[in-house]
Coordinates of C-alpha atoms in Angstrom, one line a residue:
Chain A
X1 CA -19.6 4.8 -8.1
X2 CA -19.1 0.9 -8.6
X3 CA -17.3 0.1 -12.4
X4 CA -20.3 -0.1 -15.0
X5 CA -18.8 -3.7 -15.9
X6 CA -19.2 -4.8 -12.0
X7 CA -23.2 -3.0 -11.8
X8 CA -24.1 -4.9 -15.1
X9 CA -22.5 -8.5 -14.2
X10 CA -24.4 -8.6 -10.9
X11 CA -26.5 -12.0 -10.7
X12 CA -28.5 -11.0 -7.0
X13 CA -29.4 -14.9 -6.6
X14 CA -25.7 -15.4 -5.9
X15 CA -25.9 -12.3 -3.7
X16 CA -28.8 -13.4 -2.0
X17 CA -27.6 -17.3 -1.6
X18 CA -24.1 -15.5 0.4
X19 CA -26.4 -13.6 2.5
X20 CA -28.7 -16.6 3.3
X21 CA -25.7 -19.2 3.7
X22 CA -23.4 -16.9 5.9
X23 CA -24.3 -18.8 9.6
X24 CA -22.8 -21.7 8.3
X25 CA -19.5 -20.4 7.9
X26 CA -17.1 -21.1 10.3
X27 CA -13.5 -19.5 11.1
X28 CA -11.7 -16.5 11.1
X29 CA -14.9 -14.7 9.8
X30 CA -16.9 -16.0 11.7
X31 CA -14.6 -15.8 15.3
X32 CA -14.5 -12.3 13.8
X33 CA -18.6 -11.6 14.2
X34 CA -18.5 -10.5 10.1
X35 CA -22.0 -10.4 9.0
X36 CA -23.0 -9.6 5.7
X37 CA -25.9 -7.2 5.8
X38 CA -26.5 -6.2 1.9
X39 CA -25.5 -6.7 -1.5
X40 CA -26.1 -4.0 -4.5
X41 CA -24.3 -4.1 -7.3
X42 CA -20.7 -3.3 -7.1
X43 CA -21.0 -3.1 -3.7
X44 CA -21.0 -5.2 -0.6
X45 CA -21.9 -3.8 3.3
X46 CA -20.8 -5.9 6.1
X47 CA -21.0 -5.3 10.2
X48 CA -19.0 -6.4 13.0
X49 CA -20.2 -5.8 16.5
X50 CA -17.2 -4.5 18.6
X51 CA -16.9 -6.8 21.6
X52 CA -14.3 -6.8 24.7
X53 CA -12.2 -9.8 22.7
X54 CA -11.4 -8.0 19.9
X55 CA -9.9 -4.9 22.0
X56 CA -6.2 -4.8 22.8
X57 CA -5.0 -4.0 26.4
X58 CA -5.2 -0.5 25.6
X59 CA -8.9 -0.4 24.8
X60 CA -9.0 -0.1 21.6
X61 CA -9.8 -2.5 18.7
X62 CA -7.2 -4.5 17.2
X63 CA -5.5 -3.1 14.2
X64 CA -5.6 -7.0 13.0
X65 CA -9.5 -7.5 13.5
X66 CA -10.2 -4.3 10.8
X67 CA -7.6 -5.5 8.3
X68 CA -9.0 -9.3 8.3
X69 CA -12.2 -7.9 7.7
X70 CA -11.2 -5.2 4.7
X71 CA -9.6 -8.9 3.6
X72 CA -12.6 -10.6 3.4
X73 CA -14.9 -8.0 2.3
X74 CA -12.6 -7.5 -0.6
X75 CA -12.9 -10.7 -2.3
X76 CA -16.6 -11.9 -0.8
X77 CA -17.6 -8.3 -2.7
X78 CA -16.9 -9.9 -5.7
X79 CA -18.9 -13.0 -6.3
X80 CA -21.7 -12.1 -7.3
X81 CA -20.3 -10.0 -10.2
X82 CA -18.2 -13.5 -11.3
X83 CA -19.0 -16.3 -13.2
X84 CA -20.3 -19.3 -11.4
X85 CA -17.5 -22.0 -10.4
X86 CA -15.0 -18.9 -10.0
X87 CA -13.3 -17.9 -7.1
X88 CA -11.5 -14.9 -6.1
X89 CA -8.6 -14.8 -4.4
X90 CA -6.9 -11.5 -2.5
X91 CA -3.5 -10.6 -4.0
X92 CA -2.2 -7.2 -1.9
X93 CA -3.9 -4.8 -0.2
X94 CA -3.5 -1.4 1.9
X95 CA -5.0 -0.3 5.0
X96 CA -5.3 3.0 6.8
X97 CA -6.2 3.1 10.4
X98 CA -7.8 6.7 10.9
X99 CA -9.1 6.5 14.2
X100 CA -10.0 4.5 17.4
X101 CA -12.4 1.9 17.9
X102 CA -13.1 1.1 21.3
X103 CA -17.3 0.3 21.4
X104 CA -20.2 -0.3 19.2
X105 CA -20.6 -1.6 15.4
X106 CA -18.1 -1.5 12.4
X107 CA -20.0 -0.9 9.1
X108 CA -18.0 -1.9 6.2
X109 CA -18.6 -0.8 2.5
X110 CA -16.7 -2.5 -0.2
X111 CA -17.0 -1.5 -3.9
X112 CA -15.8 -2.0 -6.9
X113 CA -14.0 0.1 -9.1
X114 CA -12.5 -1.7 -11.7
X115 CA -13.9 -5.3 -13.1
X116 CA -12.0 -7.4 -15.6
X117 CA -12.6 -10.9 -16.4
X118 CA -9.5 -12.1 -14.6
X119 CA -9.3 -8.9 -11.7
X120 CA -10.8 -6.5 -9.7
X121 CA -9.7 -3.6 -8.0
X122 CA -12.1 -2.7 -4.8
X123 CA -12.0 0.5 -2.4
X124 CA -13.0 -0.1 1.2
X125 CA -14.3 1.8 3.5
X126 CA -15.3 1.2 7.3
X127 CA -17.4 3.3 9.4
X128 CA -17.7 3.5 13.5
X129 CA -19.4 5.8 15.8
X130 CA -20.5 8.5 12.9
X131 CA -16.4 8.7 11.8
X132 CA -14.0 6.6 9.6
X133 CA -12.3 4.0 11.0
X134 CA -10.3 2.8 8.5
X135 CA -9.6 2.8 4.3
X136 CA -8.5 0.3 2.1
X137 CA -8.0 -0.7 -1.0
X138 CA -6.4 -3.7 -2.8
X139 CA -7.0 -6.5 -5.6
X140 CA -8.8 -9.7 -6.6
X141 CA -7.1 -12.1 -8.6
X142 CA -10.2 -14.0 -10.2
X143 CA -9.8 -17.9 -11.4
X144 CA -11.3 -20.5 -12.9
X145 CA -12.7 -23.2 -10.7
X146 CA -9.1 -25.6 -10.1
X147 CA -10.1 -28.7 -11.8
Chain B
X1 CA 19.0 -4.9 8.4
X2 CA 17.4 -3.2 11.1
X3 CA 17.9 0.5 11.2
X4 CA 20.9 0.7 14.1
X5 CA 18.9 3.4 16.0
X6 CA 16.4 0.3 17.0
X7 CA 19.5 -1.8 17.4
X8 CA 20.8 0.6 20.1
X9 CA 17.4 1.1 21.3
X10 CA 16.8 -2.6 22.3
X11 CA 15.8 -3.5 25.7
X12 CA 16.3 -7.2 26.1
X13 CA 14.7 -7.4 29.1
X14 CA 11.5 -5.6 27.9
X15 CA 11.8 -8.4 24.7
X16 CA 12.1 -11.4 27.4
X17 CA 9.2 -10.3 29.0
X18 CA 7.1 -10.1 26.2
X19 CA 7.7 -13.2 25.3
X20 CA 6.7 -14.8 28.6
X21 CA 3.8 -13.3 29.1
X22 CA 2.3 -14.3 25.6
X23 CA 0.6 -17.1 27.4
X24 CA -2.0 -14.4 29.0
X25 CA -2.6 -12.9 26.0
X26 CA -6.1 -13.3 24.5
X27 CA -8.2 -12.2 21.8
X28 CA -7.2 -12.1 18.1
X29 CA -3.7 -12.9 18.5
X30 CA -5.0 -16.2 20.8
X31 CA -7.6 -17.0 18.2
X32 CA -4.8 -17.0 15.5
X33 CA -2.2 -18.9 17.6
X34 CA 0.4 -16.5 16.8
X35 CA 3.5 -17.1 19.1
X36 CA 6.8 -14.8 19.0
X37 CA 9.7 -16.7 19.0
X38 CA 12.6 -14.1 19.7
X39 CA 13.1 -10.9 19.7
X40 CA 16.6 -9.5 18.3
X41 CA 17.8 -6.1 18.1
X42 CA 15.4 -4.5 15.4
X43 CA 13.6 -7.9 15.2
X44 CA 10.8 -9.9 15.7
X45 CA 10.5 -13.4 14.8
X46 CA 6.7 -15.5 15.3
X47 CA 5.3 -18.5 14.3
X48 CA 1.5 -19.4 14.0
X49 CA 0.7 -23.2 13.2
X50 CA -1.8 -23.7 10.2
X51 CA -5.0 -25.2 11.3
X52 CA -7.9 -26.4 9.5
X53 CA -9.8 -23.8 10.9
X54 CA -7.8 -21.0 9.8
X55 CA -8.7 -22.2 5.9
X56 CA -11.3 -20.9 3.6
X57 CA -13.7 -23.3 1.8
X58 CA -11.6 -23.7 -1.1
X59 CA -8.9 -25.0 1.6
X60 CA -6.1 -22.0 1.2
X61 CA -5.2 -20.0 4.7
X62 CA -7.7 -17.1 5.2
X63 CA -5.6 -13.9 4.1
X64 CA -7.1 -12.5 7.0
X65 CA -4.9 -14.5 9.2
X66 CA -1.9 -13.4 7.2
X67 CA -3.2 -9.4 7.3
X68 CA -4.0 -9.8 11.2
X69 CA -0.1 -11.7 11.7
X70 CA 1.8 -8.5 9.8
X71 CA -0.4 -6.3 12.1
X72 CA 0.4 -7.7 15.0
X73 CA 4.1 -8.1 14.4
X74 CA 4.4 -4.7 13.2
X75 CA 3.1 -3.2 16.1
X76 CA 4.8 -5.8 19.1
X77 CA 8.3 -5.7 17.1
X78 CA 8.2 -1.8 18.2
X79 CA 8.2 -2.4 22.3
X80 CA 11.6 -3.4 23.4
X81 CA 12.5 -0.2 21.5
X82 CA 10.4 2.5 22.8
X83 CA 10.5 3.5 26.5
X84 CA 8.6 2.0 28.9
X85 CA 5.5 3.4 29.0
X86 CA 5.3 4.4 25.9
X87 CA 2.7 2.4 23.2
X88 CA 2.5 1.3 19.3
X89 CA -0.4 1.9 17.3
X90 CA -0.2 0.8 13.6
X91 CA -1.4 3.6 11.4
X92 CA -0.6 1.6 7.9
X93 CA 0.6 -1.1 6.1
X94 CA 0.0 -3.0 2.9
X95 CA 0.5 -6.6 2.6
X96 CA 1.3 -8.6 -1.0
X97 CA -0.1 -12.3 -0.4
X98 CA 2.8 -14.4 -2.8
X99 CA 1.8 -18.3 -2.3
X100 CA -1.2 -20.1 -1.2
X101 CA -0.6 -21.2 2.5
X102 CA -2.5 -24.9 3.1
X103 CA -0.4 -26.6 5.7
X104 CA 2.4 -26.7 8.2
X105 CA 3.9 -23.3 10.1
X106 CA 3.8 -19.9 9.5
X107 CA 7.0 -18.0 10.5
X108 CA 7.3 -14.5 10.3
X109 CA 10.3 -11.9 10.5
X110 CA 9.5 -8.5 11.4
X111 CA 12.1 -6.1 10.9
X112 CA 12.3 -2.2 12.2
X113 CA 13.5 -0.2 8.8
X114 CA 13.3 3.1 10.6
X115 CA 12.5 4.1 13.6
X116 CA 12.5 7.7 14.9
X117 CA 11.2 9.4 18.6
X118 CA 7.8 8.7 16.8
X119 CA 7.5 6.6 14.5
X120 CA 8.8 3.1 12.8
X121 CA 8.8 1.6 9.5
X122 CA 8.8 -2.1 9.4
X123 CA 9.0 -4.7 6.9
X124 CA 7.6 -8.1 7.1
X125 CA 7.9 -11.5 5.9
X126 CA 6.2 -14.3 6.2
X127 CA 7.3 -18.2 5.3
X128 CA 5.3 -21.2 5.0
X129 CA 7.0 -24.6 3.6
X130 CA 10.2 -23.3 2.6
X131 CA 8.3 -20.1 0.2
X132 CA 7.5 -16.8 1.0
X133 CA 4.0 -16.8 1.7
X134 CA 3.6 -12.8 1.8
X135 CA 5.4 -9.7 2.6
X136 CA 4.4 -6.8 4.0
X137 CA 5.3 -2.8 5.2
X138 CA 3.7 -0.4 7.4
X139 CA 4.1 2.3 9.7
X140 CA 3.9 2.3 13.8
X141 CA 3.3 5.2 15.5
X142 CA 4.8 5.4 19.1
X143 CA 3.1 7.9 21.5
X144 CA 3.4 8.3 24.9
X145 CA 1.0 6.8 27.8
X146 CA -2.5 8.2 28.6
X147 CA -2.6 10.0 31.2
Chain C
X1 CA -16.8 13.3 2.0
X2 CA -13.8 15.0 3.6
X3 CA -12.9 15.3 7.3
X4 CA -15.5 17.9 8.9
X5 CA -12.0 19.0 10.6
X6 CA -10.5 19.7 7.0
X7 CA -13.3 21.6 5.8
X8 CA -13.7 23.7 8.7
X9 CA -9.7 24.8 9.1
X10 CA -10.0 25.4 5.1
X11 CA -8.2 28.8 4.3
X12 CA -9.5 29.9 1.2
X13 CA -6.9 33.2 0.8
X14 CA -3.8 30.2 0.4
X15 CA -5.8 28.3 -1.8
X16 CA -6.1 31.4 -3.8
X17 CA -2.4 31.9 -3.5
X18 CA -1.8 28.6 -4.4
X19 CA -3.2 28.4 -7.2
X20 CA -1.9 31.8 -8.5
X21 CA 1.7 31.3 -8.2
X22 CA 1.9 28.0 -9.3
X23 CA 2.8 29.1 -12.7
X24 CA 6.5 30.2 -11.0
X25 CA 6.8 26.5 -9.8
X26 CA 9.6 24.7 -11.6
X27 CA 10.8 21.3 -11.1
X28 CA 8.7 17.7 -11.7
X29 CA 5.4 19.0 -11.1
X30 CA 6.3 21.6 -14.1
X31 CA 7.7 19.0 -16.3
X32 CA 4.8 17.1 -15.7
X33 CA 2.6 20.0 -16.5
X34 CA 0.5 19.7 -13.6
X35 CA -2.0 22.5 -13.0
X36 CA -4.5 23.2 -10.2
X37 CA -8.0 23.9 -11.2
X38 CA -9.7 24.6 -7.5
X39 CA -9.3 24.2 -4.1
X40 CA -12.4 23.5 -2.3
X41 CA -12.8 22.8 1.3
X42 CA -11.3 19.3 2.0
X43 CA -10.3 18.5 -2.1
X44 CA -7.5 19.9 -4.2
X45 CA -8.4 19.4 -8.6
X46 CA -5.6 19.3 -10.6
X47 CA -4.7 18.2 -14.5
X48 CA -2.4 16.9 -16.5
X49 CA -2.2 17.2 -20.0
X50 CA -1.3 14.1 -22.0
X51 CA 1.4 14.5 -24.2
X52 CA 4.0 12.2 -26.1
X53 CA 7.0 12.6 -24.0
X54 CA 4.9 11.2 -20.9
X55 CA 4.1 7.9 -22.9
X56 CA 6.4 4.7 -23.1
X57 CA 7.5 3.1 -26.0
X58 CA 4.6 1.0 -25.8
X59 CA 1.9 4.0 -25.9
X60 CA 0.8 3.8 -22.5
X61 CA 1.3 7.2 -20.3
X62 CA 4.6 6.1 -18.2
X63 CA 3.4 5.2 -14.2
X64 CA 5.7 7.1 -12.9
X65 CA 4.0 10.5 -14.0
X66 CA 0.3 9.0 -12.3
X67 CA 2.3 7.9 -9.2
X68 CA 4.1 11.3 -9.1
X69 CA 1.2 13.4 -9.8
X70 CA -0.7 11.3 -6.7
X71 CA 2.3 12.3 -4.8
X72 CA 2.2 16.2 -5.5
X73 CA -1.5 16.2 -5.0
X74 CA -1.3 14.0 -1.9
X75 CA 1.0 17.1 -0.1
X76 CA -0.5 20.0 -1.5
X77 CA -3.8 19.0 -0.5
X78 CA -3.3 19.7 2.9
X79 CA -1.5 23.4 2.7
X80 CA -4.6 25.4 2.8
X81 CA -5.6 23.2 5.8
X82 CA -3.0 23.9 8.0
X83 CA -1.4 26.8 9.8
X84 CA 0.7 29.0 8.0
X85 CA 4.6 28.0 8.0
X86 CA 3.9 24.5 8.4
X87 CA 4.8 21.9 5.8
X88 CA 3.1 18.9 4.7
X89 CA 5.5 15.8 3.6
X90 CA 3.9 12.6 2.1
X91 CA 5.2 10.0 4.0
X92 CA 3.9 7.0 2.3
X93 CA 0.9 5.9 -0.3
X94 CA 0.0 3.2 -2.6
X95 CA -1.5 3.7 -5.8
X96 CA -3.8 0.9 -8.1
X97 CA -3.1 1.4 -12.0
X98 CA -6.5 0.7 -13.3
X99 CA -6.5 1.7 -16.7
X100 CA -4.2 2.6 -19.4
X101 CA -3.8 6.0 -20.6
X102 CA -3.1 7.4 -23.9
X103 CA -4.6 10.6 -24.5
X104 CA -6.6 13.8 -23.3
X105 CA -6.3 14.8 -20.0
X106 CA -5.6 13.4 -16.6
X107 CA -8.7 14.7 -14.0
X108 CA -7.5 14.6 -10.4
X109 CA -9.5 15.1 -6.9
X110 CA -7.8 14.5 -3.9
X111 CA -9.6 14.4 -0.6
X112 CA -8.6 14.9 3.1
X113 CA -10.3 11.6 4.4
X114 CA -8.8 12.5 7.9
X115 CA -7.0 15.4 9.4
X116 CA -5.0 16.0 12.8
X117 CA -2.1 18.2 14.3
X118 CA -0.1 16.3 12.8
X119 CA -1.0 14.0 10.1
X120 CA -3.5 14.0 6.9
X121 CA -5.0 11.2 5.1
X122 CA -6.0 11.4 1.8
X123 CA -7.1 10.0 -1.1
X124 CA -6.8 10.3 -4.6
X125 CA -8.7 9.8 -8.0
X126 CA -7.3 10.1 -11.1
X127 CA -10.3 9.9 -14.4
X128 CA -8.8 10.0 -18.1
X129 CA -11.5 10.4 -20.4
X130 CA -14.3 9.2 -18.7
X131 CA -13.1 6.6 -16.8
X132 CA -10.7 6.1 -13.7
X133 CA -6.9 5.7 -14.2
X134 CA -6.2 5.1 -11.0
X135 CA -6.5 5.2 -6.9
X136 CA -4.1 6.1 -4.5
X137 CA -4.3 6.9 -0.3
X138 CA -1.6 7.8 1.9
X139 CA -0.3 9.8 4.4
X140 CA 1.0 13.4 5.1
X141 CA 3.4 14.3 8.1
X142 CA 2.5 18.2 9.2
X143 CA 5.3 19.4 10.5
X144 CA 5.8 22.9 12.0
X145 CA 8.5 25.1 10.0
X146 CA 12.3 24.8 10.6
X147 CA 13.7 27.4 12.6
Chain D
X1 CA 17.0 -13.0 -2.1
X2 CA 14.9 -13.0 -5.8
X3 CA 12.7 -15.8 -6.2
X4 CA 14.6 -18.9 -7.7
X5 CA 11.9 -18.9 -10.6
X6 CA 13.6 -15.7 -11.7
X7 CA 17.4 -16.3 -10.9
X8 CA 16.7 -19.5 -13.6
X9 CA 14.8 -17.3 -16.3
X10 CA 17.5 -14.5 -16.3
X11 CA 18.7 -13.6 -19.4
X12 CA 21.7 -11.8 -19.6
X13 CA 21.6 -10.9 -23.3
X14 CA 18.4 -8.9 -22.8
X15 CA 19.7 -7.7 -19.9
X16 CA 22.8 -6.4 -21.5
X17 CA 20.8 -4.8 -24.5
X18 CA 19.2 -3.1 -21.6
X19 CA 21.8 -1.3 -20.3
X20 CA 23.1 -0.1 -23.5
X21 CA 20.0 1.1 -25.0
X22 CA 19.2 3.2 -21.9
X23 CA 21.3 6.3 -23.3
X24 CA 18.1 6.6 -26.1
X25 CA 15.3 6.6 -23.6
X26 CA 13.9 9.8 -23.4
X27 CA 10.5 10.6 -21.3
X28 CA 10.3 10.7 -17.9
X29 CA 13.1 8.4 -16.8
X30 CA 15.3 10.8 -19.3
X31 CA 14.2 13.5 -17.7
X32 CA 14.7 11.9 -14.2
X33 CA 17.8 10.8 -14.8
X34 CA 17.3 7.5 -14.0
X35 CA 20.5 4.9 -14.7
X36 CA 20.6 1.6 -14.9
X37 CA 24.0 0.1 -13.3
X38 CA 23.8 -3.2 -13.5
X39 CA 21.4 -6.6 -14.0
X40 CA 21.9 -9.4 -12.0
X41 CA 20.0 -12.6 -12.1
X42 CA 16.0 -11.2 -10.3
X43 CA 17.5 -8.2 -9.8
X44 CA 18.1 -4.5 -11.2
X45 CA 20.2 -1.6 -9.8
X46 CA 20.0 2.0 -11.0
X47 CA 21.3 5.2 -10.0
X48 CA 20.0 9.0 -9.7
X49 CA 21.9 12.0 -9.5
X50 CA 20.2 14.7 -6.8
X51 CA 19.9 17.7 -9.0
X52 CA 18.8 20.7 -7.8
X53 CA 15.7 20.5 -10.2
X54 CA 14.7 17.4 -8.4
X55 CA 13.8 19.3 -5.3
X56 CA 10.8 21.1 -3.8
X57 CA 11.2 24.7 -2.1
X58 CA 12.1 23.3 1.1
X59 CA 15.3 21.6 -0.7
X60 CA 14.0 17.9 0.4
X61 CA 13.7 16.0 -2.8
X62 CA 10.5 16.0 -4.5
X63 CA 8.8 12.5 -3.2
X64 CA 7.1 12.0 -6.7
X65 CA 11.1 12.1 -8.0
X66 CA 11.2 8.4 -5.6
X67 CA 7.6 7.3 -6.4
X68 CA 8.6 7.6 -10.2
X69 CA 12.2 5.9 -10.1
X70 CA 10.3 3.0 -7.6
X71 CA 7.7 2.9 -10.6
X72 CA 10.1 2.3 -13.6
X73 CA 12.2 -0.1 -11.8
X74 CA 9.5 -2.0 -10.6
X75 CA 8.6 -3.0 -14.4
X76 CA 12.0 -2.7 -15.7
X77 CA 13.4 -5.3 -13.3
X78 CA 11.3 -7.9 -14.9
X79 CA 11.9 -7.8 -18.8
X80 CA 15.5 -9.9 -18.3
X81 CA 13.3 -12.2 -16.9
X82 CA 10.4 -13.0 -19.2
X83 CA 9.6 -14.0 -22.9
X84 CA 11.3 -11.7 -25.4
X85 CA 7.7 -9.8 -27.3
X86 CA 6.3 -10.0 -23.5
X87 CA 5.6 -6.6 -21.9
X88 CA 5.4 -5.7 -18.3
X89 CA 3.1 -3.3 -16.8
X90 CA 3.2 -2.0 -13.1
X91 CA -0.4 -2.3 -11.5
X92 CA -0.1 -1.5 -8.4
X93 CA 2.8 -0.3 -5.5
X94 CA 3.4 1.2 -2.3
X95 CA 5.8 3.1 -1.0
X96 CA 7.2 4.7 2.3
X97 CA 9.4 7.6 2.5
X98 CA 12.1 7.4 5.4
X99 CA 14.3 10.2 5.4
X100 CA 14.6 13.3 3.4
X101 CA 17.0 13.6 0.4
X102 CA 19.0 16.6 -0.4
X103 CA 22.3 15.7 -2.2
X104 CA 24.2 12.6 -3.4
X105 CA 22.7 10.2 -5.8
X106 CA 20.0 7.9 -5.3
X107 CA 20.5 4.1 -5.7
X108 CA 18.2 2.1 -6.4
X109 CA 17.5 -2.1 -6.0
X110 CA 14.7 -4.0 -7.4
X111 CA 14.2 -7.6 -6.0
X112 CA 11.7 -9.6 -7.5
X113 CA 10.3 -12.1 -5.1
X114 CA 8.0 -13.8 -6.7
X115 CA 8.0 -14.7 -10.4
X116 CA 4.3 -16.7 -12.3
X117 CA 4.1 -16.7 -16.0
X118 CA 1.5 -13.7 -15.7
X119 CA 2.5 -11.7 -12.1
X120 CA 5.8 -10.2 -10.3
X121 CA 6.1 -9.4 -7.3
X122 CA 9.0 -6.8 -6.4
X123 CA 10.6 -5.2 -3.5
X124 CA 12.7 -1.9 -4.3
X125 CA 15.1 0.0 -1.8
X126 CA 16.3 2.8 -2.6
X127 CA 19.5 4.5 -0.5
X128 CA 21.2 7.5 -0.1
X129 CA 24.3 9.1 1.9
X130 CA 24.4 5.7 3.3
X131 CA 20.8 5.2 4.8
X132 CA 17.4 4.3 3.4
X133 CA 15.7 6.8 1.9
X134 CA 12.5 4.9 0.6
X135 CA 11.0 1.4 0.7
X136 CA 8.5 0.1 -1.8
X137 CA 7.2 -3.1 -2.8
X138 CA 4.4 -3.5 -6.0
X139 CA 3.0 -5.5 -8.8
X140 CA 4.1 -6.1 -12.5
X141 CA 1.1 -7.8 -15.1
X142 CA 3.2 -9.9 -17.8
X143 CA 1.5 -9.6 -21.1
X144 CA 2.1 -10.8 -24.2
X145 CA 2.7 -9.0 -26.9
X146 CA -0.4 -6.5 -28.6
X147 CA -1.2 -8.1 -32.2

């Protein structure tokens, strides 16, 4: 369960504006194929369709393509539980890769599980083919807007 | 310094032609721009330029491109010491992001801590401008080819 | 939910044994008063008393004991998973401090998120009254017993 | 090398008073054994005898023995370096295990890397019998004093 401080903050116009502005962002995300699919409070779910680019010669996915997008899902999770003019900026995380990902759609889930007014600590979770692909969890330095 | 089982391990020849066939690589590590600059005995070093692209709205370096580099590096620093035929698949890492990255080069060090018949620690760093930009440590595990 | 693959290898006669002789165990996890409360397919639940000598001069419980208790759980987790005479070592994990402790009791669940042959992933919770003290995944080696 | 920010805000009288208040420490770190050998400018070294209470029944030392030494360091390293009344708490690390560790005495270095006025960054190795025996790097919050 999200942290009670994360489900209370949660403004779902700022929610709904990420969701709606998301095709105009450009870079890594989107070379990546990241698309937000819903917001709840505390809690952000994401997909990325697996495509031949973002395999390795092996076959299977790139350990890098699942740890940029536990990166972005980590912070992106959490602005619509901060103020507006905030951002949030990643400061460590940790990934484990469970298992092989060679076809089909990553389905992220990002939540968070502890809210302060300057940090947040978020667990992430990515799903493939009915198993686990990979874990995460990390931290959120939040800021005031740089003036 | 490396762990002198890797530095009797190396395979120069295996490091040279990794780093001439980087041209032909695609996907992620393309996308990113991520190019290895030597190998040494336990070491890897690579540089990926920043580009406007690579930058979030608020104009910092996506940490995604920093989570993807460490992956990358922590798998490919493995090769020249494992036997041919033999593959690296990243199981873990975390990554500590130190410094906002906006401009000039990225140059990482990868560095094998440990390495055993089946697995390697490696430790990462990452430079931008004259500051450490973020550092990182995961695991490799080596297995033998598919059959 | 745990790995399907944990809770169907689950042994519920060394779960039984585990938690009866764990009075006999000496060492940290004694010192630190840990105690199992049930193993269920998948989760080890353990405790930990709060008491003075765990706290630091400033009143918080010391880290240590929440990063040590993540790495007992993280091991013994696994033993009524696997076949008898094998051992489970924790090989690596990272934990999140989330909240300051002071008093009560330390709640723990740790969960097989993924098991193989040879390795276990698992992660841990740790509540203190009524909210979460702090997160922790990592990584278990099986190993087969020394001869 | 520590982060310049830190070399230039050692102090050594805090540093020294330190060292010699360690022998009244009791709690975990007592109980440990942990020593502190010396304070150099973003740095900290300590020492830990392998005692036979320190290990599990397979006679490797217990891994929560390592998390907890990487744990006290980690904050400990920073207190030389910040405002006297300031405290420093630990809120987050990770940490991989290399080799087993049956005898000898652990020694420990703590690096900090990066050094703000609320956040450090540290790296700790920690050797024995001449090779690695664990890695870790983490986080340290810099608060000021309770009132």
């Amino acid at each position: 369960m999200p942290d009670p401080r994360a489900v209370e903050a949660f403004d779902p116009k700022i929610a709904e504006r990420f969701i709606a502005s998301q095709d105009k962002q450009g870079g890594l995300p989107a070379y990546l194929g990241i698309r937000f699919t819903a917001y709840e409070p505390g809690i952000l779910r994401a997909e990325v369709p697996v495509r031949e680019e973002l395999l390795t010669m092996i076959g299977n996915m790139h350990g890098g393509v699942l740890s940029a997008l536990c990166d972005h899902v980590l912070g992106c999770v959490c602005y619509p539980h901060m103020q507006r003019g905030q951002w949030a900026a990643t400061t460590e995380f940790k990934i484990n890769l469970l298992a092989p990902v060679t076809k089909g759609m990553l389905e992220a889930e990002a939540e968070i599980l502890s809210l302060t007014r300057s940090t947040a600590v978020v667990q992430i979770r990515v799903s493939n083919e009915g198993r686990i692909a990979c874990v995460a969890q990390g931290t959120v330095l939040i800021r005031d807007a740089k003036k």
